[in-house]
Tab-separated table of C-alpha atoms and ligand atoms in Angstrom:
chain	number	residue	atom	x	y	z
A	30	MET	CA	88.281	138.076	92.102
A	31	LYS	CA	89.498	135.234	94.265
A	32	SER	CA	92.974	133.766	93.005
A	33	LYS	CA	92.871	130.316	91.632
A	34	LYS	CA	94.969	127.684	93.358
A	35	TYR	CA	97.051	125.003	91.875
A	36	THR	CA	99.093	122.030	92.973
A	37	ILE	CA	101.652	119.994	91.031
A	38	VAL	CA	102.531	116.407	91.838
A	39	THR	CA	105.926	115.425	90.446
A	40	TYR	CA	107.376	111.864	89.899
A	41	GLY	CA	110.680	110.914	88.707
A	42	CYS	CA	114.117	112.624	88.139
A	43	GLN	CA	115.686	116.181	88.646
A	44	MET	CA	114.650	116.967	85.029
A	45	ASN	CA	110.984	116.468	85.876
A	46	GLU	CA	111.325	118.281	89.194
A	47	HIS	CA	112.818	121.252	87.316
A	48	ASP	CA	110.078	121.025	84.634
A	49	SER	CA	107.605	121.287	87.484
A	50	GLU	CA	109.308	124.453	88.614
A	51	LYS	CA	108.874	125.831	85.174
A	52	ILE	CA	105.163	124.931	85.132
A	53	SER	CA	104.770	126.606	88.539
A	54	TRP	CA	106.398	129.832	87.102
A	55	ILE	CA	103.947	129.817	84.224
A	56	LEU	CA	100.886	129.274	86.436
A	57	GLU	CA	101.882	131.989	88.895
A	58	ASN	CA	102.368	134.331	85.995
A	59	MET	CA	98.792	133.620	85.151
A	60	GLY	CA	97.657	134.588	88.624
A	61	TYR	CA	97.405	131.059	90.135
A	62	ILE	CA	98.737	130.592	93.758
A	63	TRP	CA	100.256	127.327	95.194
A	64	THR	CA	98.385	125.091	97.638
A	65	ASP	CA	99.404	121.818	99.080
A	66	ASP	CA	95.886	120.752	99.413
A	67	LYS	CA	94.259	118.924	96.501
A	68	GLU	CA	90.766	119.415	97.961
A	69	ASP	CA	91.311	123.144	97.835
A	70	SER	CA	92.842	123.180	94.295
A	71	ASP	CA	91.287	124.569	91.175
A	72	PHE	CA	94.073	123.085	89.043
A	73	ILE	CA	96.034	119.814	89.723
A	74	ILE	CA	98.855	118.644	87.446
A	75	TYR	CA	100.613	115.310	87.515
A	76	ASN	CA	104.055	115.517	86.153
A	77	THR	CA	104.696	111.862	85.306
A	78	CYS	CA	107.605	109.422	84.868
A	79	LEU	CA	107.942	106.376	82.844
A	80	VAL	CA	111.416	105.051	83.703
A	81	ARG	CA	110.114	102.263	86.004
A	82	GLU	CA	106.739	100.517	86.333
A	83	ASN	CA	106.095	101.502	89.984
A	84	ALA	CA	106.139	105.339	89.018
A	85	GLU	CA	103.705	104.674	86.129
A	86	LEU	CA	101.286	102.610	88.390
A	87	LYS	CA	101.208	105.263	91.082
A	88	VAL	CA	99.915	107.844	88.586
A	89	TYR	CA	96.988	105.561	87.552
A	90	GLY	CA	96.217	105.038	91.229
A	91	GLN	CA	96.237	108.755	91.950
A	92	LEU	CA	94.115	109.658	88.909
A	93	GLY	CA	91.577	107.031	89.881
A	94	ALA	CA	91.327	108.520	93.351
A	95	LEU	CA	90.546	111.971	91.862
A	96	LYS	CA	87.406	111.036	90.225
A	97	ASP	CA	85.438	111.746	93.322
A	98	LEU	CA	87.041	115.143	93.890
A	99	LYS	CA	86.250	116.016	90.225
A	100	ARG	CA	82.592	114.981	90.790
A	101	LYS	CA	82.348	117.225	93.898
A	102	ASN	CA	84.116	120.166	92.094
A	103	PRO	CA	83.361	120.131	88.394
A	104	ASP	CA	85.369	123.351	87.997
A	105	LEU	CA	88.401	121.597	89.025
A	106	ILE	CA	90.914	121.232	85.928
A	107	LEU	CA	92.931	118.130	85.935
A	108	ALA	CA	96.045	117.996	83.774
A	109	VAL	CA	98.616	115.157	83.219
A	110	CYS	CA	102.002	115.873	81.670
A	111	GLY	CA	105.581	114.540	81.511
A	112	CYS	CA	107.290	111.352	80.103
A	113	MET	CA	104.248	109.014	80.269
A	114	MET	CA	102.285	111.385	77.995
A	115	GLN	CA	104.911	111.184	75.325
A	116	ARG	CA	103.580	107.594	74.538
A	117	GLU	CA	100.592	107.306	72.394
A	118	GLU	CA	99.460	104.132	73.979
A	119	ILE	CA	99.422	105.639	77.370
A	120	ARG	CA	97.632	108.806	76.267
A	121	ASN	CA	95.011	106.282	74.818
A	122	ILE	CA	94.718	104.705	78.216
A	123	ILE	CA	94.150	108.016	79.885
A	124	LEU	CA	91.540	109.065	77.294
A	125	ARG	CA	89.615	105.853	77.553
A	126	LYS	CA	89.792	105.065	81.299
A	127	TYR	CA	90.312	108.383	82.951
A	128	ARG	CA	87.868	110.590	81.233
A	129	HIS	CA	87.954	113.073	84.053
A	130	VAL	CA	91.478	114.241	82.792
A	131	ASP	CA	90.987	117.523	81.064
A	132	ILE	CA	94.375	118.441	79.653
A	133	ILE	CA	97.329	116.100	78.487
A	134	PHE	CA	100.569	117.611	77.340
A	135	GLY	CA	104.122	116.451	77.053
A	136	THR	CA	107.634	117.207	77.883
A	137	GLY	CA	108.205	119.421	74.829
A	138	ASN	CA	105.358	121.944	75.180
A	139	ILE	CA	105.237	123.109	78.682
A	140	HIS	CA	105.463	126.682	77.470
A	141	LYS	CA	102.035	126.255	75.740
A	142	LEU	CA	100.151	125.546	78.895
A	143	PRO	CA	98.354	128.898	79.010
A	144	GLN	CA	97.111	128.283	75.506
A	145	LEU	CA	95.947	124.784	76.463
A	146	ILE	CA	94.120	126.054	79.509
A	147	ASN	CA	92.265	128.575	77.162
A	148	ARG	CA	91.465	125.761	74.717
A	149	TYR	CA	90.001	123.727	77.499
A	150	HIS	CA	87.937	126.690	78.777
A	151	GLN	CA	86.484	127.308	75.277
A	152	SER	CA	85.758	123.659	74.315
A	153	ASN	CA	85.175	122.073	77.630
A	154	GLU	CA	86.656	118.870	76.039
A	155	THR	CA	89.870	117.055	76.915
A	156	VAL	CA	92.701	118.946	75.251
A	157	VAL	CA	95.644	116.775	74.061
A	158	ASP	CA	98.896	118.513	72.913
A	159	VAL	CA	102.181	116.504	72.556
A	160	VAL	CA	105.269	117.161	70.439
A	161	GLU	CA	106.335	113.688	69.224
A	162	ASP	CA	109.783	114.463	68.064
A	163	ASN	CA	110.875	116.968	70.684
A	164	ARG	CA	113.513	118.775	68.789
A	165	GLU	CA	112.968	122.346	69.818
A	166	ILE	CA	114.613	124.184	72.660
A	167	VAL	CA	112.364	126.664	74.321
A	168	GLU	CA	114.065	129.455	76.129
A	169	ASN	CA	112.483	132.364	77.833
A	170	ILE	CA	110.576	130.257	80.509
A	171	ASP	CA	111.836	130.964	84.022
A	172	ALA	CA	111.229	128.550	86.913
A	173	ASN	CA	109.647	129.087	90.235
A	174	ARG	CA	112.427	127.329	92.118
A	175	LYS	CA	111.894	125.281	95.329
A	176	TYR	CA	114.939	126.894	96.965
A	177	SER	CA	116.184	130.382	96.818
A	178	PHE	CA	119.955	129.484	97.109
A	179	LYS	CA	120.318	126.418	94.931
A	180	ALA	CA	118.936	125.820	91.400
A	181	TYR	CA	118.699	123.347	88.672
A	182	VAL	CA	119.658	124.608	85.220
A	183	ASN	CA	119.144	122.496	82.071
A	184	VAL	CA	122.136	122.430	79.757
A	185	MET	CA	120.798	119.846	77.347
A	186	TYR	CA	117.767	117.708	76.691
A	187	GLY	CA	117.147	114.245	75.309
A	188	CYS	CA	119.466	111.261	74.973
A	189	ASN	CA	120.947	109.494	72.036
A	190	ASN	CA	122.276	106.413	73.963
A	191	PHE	CA	119.548	103.927	73.726
A	192	CYS	CA	120.690	101.793	76.561
A	193	THR	CA	118.497	98.805	75.971
A	194	TYR	CA	116.454	98.911	79.175
A	195	CYS	CA	115.803	102.623	79.167
A	196	ILE	CA	112.565	104.429	77.911
A	197	VAL	CA	114.072	107.986	78.123
A	198	PRO	CA	115.295	108.286	74.408
A	199	TYR	CA	111.727	107.613	73.380
A	200	THR	CA	110.077	110.176	75.781
A	201	ARG	CA	112.675	113.063	75.849
A	202	GLY	CA	113.856	112.683	72.242
A	203	ARG	CA	117.186	113.313	70.571
A	204	GLU	CA	120.018	114.929	72.334
A	205	ARG	CA	120.210	118.758	71.962
A	206	SER	CA	122.434	121.261	73.844
A	207	ARG	CA	121.347	124.716	74.941
A	208	GLU	CA	123.468	127.550	73.610
A	209	PRO	CA	126.158	128.272	76.201
A	210	GLU	CA	125.327	132.000	76.231
A	211	ASN	CA	121.733	131.229	77.314
A	212	ILE	CA	122.986	128.877	80.118
A	213	ILE	CA	125.591	131.374	81.233
A	214	GLU	CA	123.026	134.216	81.185
A	215	GLU	CA	120.606	132.133	83.324
A	216	VAL	CA	123.311	131.366	85.843
A	217	ARG	CA	124.342	134.954	86.001
A	218	SER	CA	120.867	135.962	86.737
A	219	LEU	CA	120.506	133.282	89.467
A	220	ALA	CA	123.769	134.574	90.986
A	221	GLU	CA	122.410	138.066	91.003
A	222	ARG	CA	119.324	136.828	92.898
A	223	GLY	CA	121.576	135.319	95.543
A	224	TYR	CA	121.733	131.707	94.422
A	225	LYS	CA	124.990	129.965	95.575
A	226	GLU	CA	124.768	126.452	94.167
A	227	ILE	CA	123.908	125.341	90.573
A	228	THR	CA	123.282	121.855	89.458
A	229	LEU	CA	123.540	121.408	85.508
A	230	LEU	CA	121.107	118.994	84.341
A	231	GLY	CA	121.318	116.665	81.287
A	232	GLN	CA	120.779	112.980	80.573
A	233	ASN	CA	124.433	112.692	79.592
A	234	VAL	CA	126.209	116.086	80.262
A	235	ASN	CA	129.477	114.676	78.982
A	236	SER	CA	128.209	114.949	75.392
A	237	TYR	CA	127.196	118.493	75.908
A	238	GLY	CA	127.992	120.757	72.911
A	239	LYS	CA	127.866	117.999	70.195
A	240	THR	CA	124.770	119.661	68.608
A	241	LEU	CA	126.363	123.180	68.644
A	242	SER	CA	127.501	124.659	65.392
A	243	TYR	CA	130.909	125.381	66.933
A	244	ASP	CA	133.396	123.737	69.184
A	245	TYR	CA	132.411	124.080	72.847
A	246	THR	CA	132.457	121.291	75.453
A	247	PHE	CA	131.080	120.610	78.888
A	248	ALA	CA	134.435	121.407	80.350
A	249	ASN	CA	134.424	124.752	78.514
A	250	LEU	CA	130.903	125.451	80.008
A	251	LEU	CA	132.183	124.653	83.546
A	252	GLU	CA	135.035	127.069	83.046
A	253	ASP	CA	132.708	129.782	82.072
A	254	ILE	CA	130.235	129.207	84.868
A	255	ASN	CA	133.144	128.962	87.387
A	256	LYS	CA	133.775	132.632	86.580
A	257	ILE	CA	130.406	133.728	87.608
A	258	ASP	CA	130.673	135.870	90.860
A	259	GLY	CA	128.312	134.751	93.658
A	260	ILE	CA	128.105	131.157	92.468
A	261	LYS	CA	129.885	129.036	95.100
A	262	ARG	CA	129.277	125.513	94.086
A	263	ILE	CA	128.800	123.774	90.712
A	264	ARG	CA	127.343	120.306	90.457
A	265	PHE	CA	126.125	118.370	87.401
A	266	MET	CA	124.441	115.156	86.520
A	267	THR	CA	124.424	112.651	84.909
A	268	SER	CA	127.556	111.415	83.380
A	269	HIS	CA	127.848	108.472	81.027
A	270	PRO	CA	131.169	106.544	81.712
A	271	LYS	CA	131.717	106.180	77.894
A	272	ASP	CA	131.939	110.037	77.338
A	273	LEU	CA	133.713	111.140	80.424
A	274	SER	CA	136.771	112.955	78.961
A	275	ASP	CA	140.215	113.703	80.341
A	276	GLU	CA	139.432	117.344	79.613
A	277	LEU	CA	136.409	117.084	81.927
A	278	ILE	CA	138.438	115.318	84.741
A	279	GLU	CA	141.060	118.133	84.326
A	280	ALA	CA	138.340	120.912	84.571
A	281	MET	CA	136.819	119.235	87.756
A	282	ALA	CA	140.191	119.089	89.309
A	283	SER	CA	141.233	122.614	88.472
A	284	LEU	CA	137.860	124.690	88.934
A	285	ASP	CA	137.448	125.748	92.499
A	286	LYS	CA	133.650	125.837	92.416
A	287	VAL	CA	133.079	122.420	90.850
A	288	CYS	CA	132.251	120.071	93.840
A	289	GLU	CA	134.224	116.908	94.535
A	290	HIS	CA	131.355	114.599	93.667
A	291	LEU	CA	130.727	112.646	90.518
A	292	HIS	CA	127.620	110.520	89.737
A	293	LEU	CA	128.879	107.802	87.448
A	294	PRO	CA	126.183	105.161	86.778
A	295	ILE	CA	127.663	101.780	86.303
A	296	GLN	CA	124.421	99.831	85.983
A	297	SER	CA	126.147	96.335	86.119
A	298	GLY	CA	129.602	94.951	87.012
A	299	SER	CA	129.389	92.284	84.277
A	300	SER	CA	130.967	93.206	80.882
A	301	ARG	CA	128.573	90.690	79.224
A	302	ILE	CA	125.474	92.381	80.685
A	303	LEU	CA	126.961	95.765	79.930
A	304	LYS	CA	127.180	94.848	76.260
A	305	VAL	CA	123.672	93.691	76.196
A	306	MET	CA	122.580	96.914	77.896
A	307	ASN	CA	124.413	98.811	75.068
A	308	ARG	CA	126.425	100.737	77.594
A	309	LYS	CA	129.641	100.711	75.478
A	310	TYR	CA	132.188	100.277	78.174
A	311	THR	CA	133.467	97.131	80.012
A	312	LYS	CA	134.019	96.530	83.675
A	313	GLU	CA	137.661	97.077	83.089
A	314	ASP	CA	137.039	100.385	81.194
A	315	TYR	CA	134.943	101.557	84.099
A	316	LEU	CA	137.587	100.541	86.757
A	317	ARG	CA	140.322	102.305	84.757
A	318	LEU	CA	138.190	105.405	84.590
A	319	VAL	CA	137.704	105.388	88.321
A	320	GLU	CA	141.478	105.047	88.866
A	321	LYS	CA	142.054	107.908	86.526
A	322	ILE	CA	139.642	110.127	88.310
A	323	ARG	CA	140.847	109.244	91.788
A	324	ASN	CA	144.550	109.790	90.734
A	325	ARG	CA	143.569	113.390	89.687
A	326	ILE	CA	140.955	114.042	92.487
A	327	PRO	CA	141.862	111.780	95.355
A	328	ASP	CA	139.059	112.732	97.771
A	329	ILE	CA	136.205	112.664	95.059
A	330	ALA	CA	132.907	111.248	96.240
A	331	LEU	CA	131.635	108.667	93.737
A	332	THR	CA	128.013	107.634	93.429
A	333	THR	CA	126.176	105.459	91.024
A	334	ASP	CA	123.078	103.725	89.555
A	335	ILE	CA	122.764	99.898	89.545
A	336	ILE	CA	120.130	97.794	88.099
A	337	VAL	CA	119.593	94.415	89.379
A	338	GLY	CA	117.925	91.458	87.336
A	339	PHE	CA	118.444	92.772	83.834
A	340	PRO	CA	117.387	89.890	81.411
A	341	GLY	CA	119.683	87.126	81.306
A	342	GLU	CA	121.648	88.244	84.438
A	343	THR	CA	123.271	85.089	85.906
A	344	GLU	CA	124.489	84.487	89.498
A	345	GLU	CA	127.991	85.073	88.151
A	346	ASP	CA	126.995	88.324	86.456
A	347	PHE	CA	125.398	89.625	89.645
A	348	ASN	CA	128.409	88.513	91.704
A	349	GLU	CA	130.510	90.666	89.393
A	350	THR	CA	128.248	93.648	90.417
A	351	LEU	CA	128.895	92.988	94.059
A	352	GLU	CA	132.672	92.669	93.473
A	353	ILE	CA	132.837	95.987	91.472
A	354	VAL	CA	130.912	97.926	94.241
A	355	LYS	CA	133.397	96.543	96.823
A	356	LYS	CA	136.316	97.529	94.532
A	357	VAL	CA	135.026	101.055	93.808
A	358	GLU	CA	133.608	101.682	97.190
A	359	TYR	CA	130.818	104.056	96.338
A	360	ASP	CA	129.743	106.857	98.686
A	361	SER	CA	126.193	106.208	97.732
A	362	ALA	CA	124.126	104.435	95.210
A	363	PHE	CA	120.594	104.360	93.545
A	364	THR	CA	119.646	100.850	93.204
A	365	PHE	CA	116.790	99.546	90.966
A	366	LEU	CA	115.057	96.399	90.134
A	367	TYR	CA	114.932	95.935	86.431
A	368	SER	CA	111.600	97.082	85.265
A	369	ILE	CA	110.185	96.031	81.779
A	370	ARG	CA	109.522	99.145	79.616
A	371	GLU	CA	107.292	98.522	76.686
A	372	GLY	CA	109.072	99.881	73.517
A	373	THR	CA	112.619	99.241	74.629
A	374	ILE	CA	114.790	96.468	73.266
A	375	ALA	CA	115.154	94.677	76.575
A	376	ALA	CA	111.432	94.428	77.008
A	377	ARG	CA	111.564	91.998	74.055
A	378	MET	CA	114.384	89.794	75.495
A	379	GLU	CA	113.183	86.354	76.427
A	380	ASN	CA	115.236	85.535	79.441
A	381	GLN	CA	113.552	87.868	82.013
A	382	ILE	CA	114.567	87.178	85.613
A	383	PRO	CA	111.711	86.072	87.954
A	384	ASP	CA	110.720	88.647	90.636
A	385	ASP	CA	111.821	86.614	93.650
A	386	ILE	CA	115.429	86.228	92.247
A	387	LYS	CA	115.524	89.973	91.478
A	388	GLN	CA	114.334	90.788	95.121
A	389	GLU	CA	116.837	88.492	96.618
A	390	ARG	CA	119.728	89.812	94.658
A	391	PHE	CA	118.575	93.412	95.488
A	392	GLN	CA	118.817	92.668	99.116
A	393	ARG	CA	122.288	91.136	98.720
A	394	LEU	CA	123.264	94.314	96.875
A	395	LEU	CA	122.037	96.569	99.727
A	396	ASP	CA	123.742	94.379	102.378
A	397	THR	CA	126.959	94.812	100.298
A	398	LEU	CA	126.533	98.618	99.826
A	399	TYR	CA	125.502	99.801	103.227
A	400	PRO	CA	128.589	98.908	105.090
A	401	ILE	CA	130.682	100.668	102.317
A	402	PHE	CA	128.629	103.855	102.647
A	403	TYR	CA	129.201	103.796	106.447
A	404	LYS	CA	132.993	103.256	105.909
A	405	LYS	CA	133.225	106.158	103.360
A	406	ASN	CA	131.418	108.383	105.869
A	407	LEU	CA	133.697	107.549	108.674
A	408	LYS	CA	136.522	109.440	107.201
A	409	TYR	CA	134.544	112.641	108.053
A	410	GLN	CA	134.490	111.654	111.776
A	411	ASP	CA	135.884	114.768	113.700
A	412	LYS	CA	136.446	116.724	110.553
A	413	VAL	CA	135.172	120.105	109.711
A	414	VAL	CA	132.935	120.308	106.489
A	415	GLU	CA	131.409	123.300	104.648
A	416	VAL	CA	127.686	122.917	104.539
A	417	LEU	CA	125.099	124.731	102.547
A	418	VAL	CA	122.111	124.885	104.868
A	419	GLU	CA	118.923	123.678	103.133
A	420	GLU	CA	116.103	123.237	105.607
A	421	VAL	CA	114.770	122.449	109.003
A	422	SER	CA	114.707	118.713	109.641
A	423	LYS	CA	111.393	117.072	109.210
A	424	ASN	CA	111.730	115.162	112.577
A	425	ASN	CA	113.093	117.873	114.866
A	426	GLU	CA	112.459	121.608	114.405
A	427	LYS	CA	115.824	122.485	116.195
A	428	VAL	CA	117.830	120.536	113.683
A	429	LEU	CA	118.882	121.834	110.260
A	430	THR	CA	120.102	119.793	107.254
A	431	GLY	CA	122.304	120.563	104.562
A	432	ARG	CA	124.914	119.094	102.110
A	433	THR	CA	128.754	119.173	101.955
A	434	ARG	CA	130.509	119.730	98.695
A	435	HIS	CA	130.931	115.862	98.480
A	436	GLY	CA	127.072	115.647	98.533
A	437	LYS	CA	126.758	114.267	102.139
A	438	LEU	CA	123.660	115.002	104.019
A	439	VAL	CA	124.589	116.689	107.425
A	440	HIS	CA	122.370	117.194	110.452
A	441	PHE	CA	123.056	119.822	113.157
A	442	GLU	CA	121.392	122.144	115.573
A	443	GLY	CA	121.025	125.691	114.408
A	444	ASP	CA	118.819	128.715	113.814
A	445	LYS	CA	116.572	128.493	110.656
A	446	LYS	CA	117.926	131.919	109.830
A	447	LEU	CA	120.919	130.066	108.577
A	448	ILE	CA	118.956	128.443	105.629
A	449	GLY	CA	120.791	129.304	102.375
A	450	GLN	CA	124.084	130.131	104.152
A	451	LEU	CA	127.375	128.289	104.043
A	452	VAL	CA	128.503	127.168	107.506
A	453	ASP	CA	131.217	125.091	108.927
A	454	VAL	CA	130.169	121.997	110.801
A	455	LYS	CA	132.321	119.662	112.762
A	456	ILE	CA	131.213	116.086	112.487
A	457	ASP	CA	130.640	114.327	115.772
A	458	ASN	CA	128.944	111.190	114.556
A	459	VAL	CA	128.533	109.300	111.331
A	460	LYS	CA	125.785	107.033	110.030
A	461	THR	CA	125.224	105.038	106.795
A	462	PHE	CA	123.196	107.912	105.077
A	463	THR	CA	124.007	110.950	107.147
A	464	LEU	CA	126.596	112.889	109.128
A	465	GLU	CA	125.939	114.536	112.496
A	466	GLY	CA	127.707	117.504	113.875
A	467	HIS	CA	127.765	121.040	115.332
A	468	ILE	CA	128.324	124.317	113.882
A	469	ILE	CA	131.756	125.891	114.703
B	3	5AD	N1	114.558	99.375	85.049
B	3	5AD	C1	115.196	99.705	86.108
B	3	5AD	N2	115.944	100.734	86.145
B	3	5AD	C2	116.044	101.606	85.277
B	3	5AD	N3	116.772	102.688	84.889
B	3	5AD	C3	116.412	103.278	83.660
B	3	5AD	N4	115.592	102.348	83.158
B	3	5AD	C4	115.370	101.392	84.002
B	3	5AD	C5	114.548	100.153	83.940
B	3	5AD	N5	113.977	99.798	82.842
B	3	5AD	C6	117.593	103.288	85.953
B	3	5AD	C7	119.067	103.524	85.464
B	3	5AD	C8	119.300	104.869	85.142
B	3	5AD	C9	118.394	105.481	86.275
B	3	5AD	C10	117.950	106.867	86.154
B	3	5AD	O1	117.221	104.689	86.268
B	3	5AD	O2	119.965	102.966	86.498
B	3	5AD	O3	120.637	105.293	85.392
B	4	SF4	FE1	118.577	106.165	79.606
B	4	SF4	FE2	121.049	105.345	78.922
B	4	SF4	FE3	120.108	107.779	78.007
B	4	SF4	FE4	120.692	107.344	80.620
B	4	SF4	S1	122.159	107.155	78.966
B	4	SF4	S2	118.881	108.327	79.816
B	4	SF4	S3	120.167	105.289	81.038
B	4	SF4	S4	119.289	105.621	77.455
C-alpha cells in the first residue's frame, strides 16, 4: 500500500517547534512520510501560537486557503493543534467557521494523536480533544528532530508567572518539571546517537525543580548533563530575571559545556511598566543582575526580549527602555509590538497605545539596537571562533552557516560534509546580524 504523506506547519516558539518534532515522530511511527508539498499531503497539521495576534491571524488565513484543497481531495485530513486550541472561544470559531478542519487537539495530548486519527476515521466527524488543565507530563514520546547534531530537550512545561501581557500561563498551564533522570536519560541517548548540542527548554528554566518532591535545581541539572560524554555544548532558554540564582551563574561559569550565552528577557526599561507587567524586578535589579553575571563571566553574550507599547507606556517610559539597552549593550534582541491577548490582565487595561505610536517607538528601538549589535560583533573581527556547522546557506550553496558558543551566526565557505561538525573559523568581516570568515 502506498505510504501516506504528512506535513506540519509550525508557528511560534522553540517549545512549539519541538512539539512538532514529537508529532512528526508519532506520525512516522504510524507509517506516514514527510512531504513539503501540501497539495501532495494526506494529512496536514497546523501547530499554532497565540502569543501575538499576527501569529493567530496567519493561521485563520491559511485554514481559509485550504478549503479548496480539501474540496479537491476529500480524503485529506486537516488537524489544528497547539496553543490556540487551548482556548475554548478559538475552538468554537474553528468549529463554526472552518468546518473543513477534522481534528482539533491541544498542547497536552499530542501523544493521543493516533487515537484521534482513528476516532476521526470511524466517525467522519470533527474530533475535538483538549486537556484544559494540562498537569500531566507524558514521557516516552521521542521526537523526529530537524537536525542530527543539535536537539531541543524539554525540562519543564507551563508557567506560573502571569506576566500581565502574556497568554502562555493560560495555554500551557501550571509549571511542572520533568524528573531529572528522564531528562538525563534522554540527553544520554541523544549523545549516543551523535548529538553534540542540547538546548534545554522551559518557559522559565530558573524555577526548574520547584515541583519535584526533593531538592534539585536547574544548576544541579546542568552539572549532571555536563558530565555526559559526547555532548559538547549546553544551551537553555528562557530565564526569568527574578529567578536567576547565584548558584546558576556559578554553574554557568564553571561548567565547560555550558555556552557563554544568556537569554534574559527584560521586556521594558521602566520600573513603573515592569511593575504593571508583573515582572517582579525593577530596572535597577536587572542592571545589578547583569553586572553580577558579567563580573563572573566577562565575555557572556546577552540577548533579550523587549515589548514596545505596553498599555500606559509614556515617552519617558520608552526612553528608559532605550537607555537600558544602551547600558546593557545586548548582542541581539527579539523586539515585539505589544499585542492585546484576550483573557490576559493587560487586555483589559484602558490606556492602550495607538498603533502609530507603537510603530514609531519600535523603529526608534531598532535604530538604537542595530548599531549596538554591530559593535558587539566587532570584537570578533580577526578572531578564531568554534562553530557548529548547521546547514548550507539558502543564498549560496558553497557557503555554510553555523553558530558559535556565544550564539553568533557565522557564514563561511566549506564542504557540506562538515555539517554537524565543530570547526574553527577565522572571522574576516562582521555585520549587524552575522559574522563572515574562513575555516582554518
Ligand atoms: N505582546 C507582545 N509581545 C509579547 N510577548 C509575550 N506576550 C506578548 C504580547 N501580548 C513576548 C515577550 C516574551 C516573548 C516570548 O514574547 O517578550 O518574552
Ligand atoms: Fe509569559 Fe511571563 Fe511566563 Fe514568560 S514568564 S511565559 S512572558 S507569563
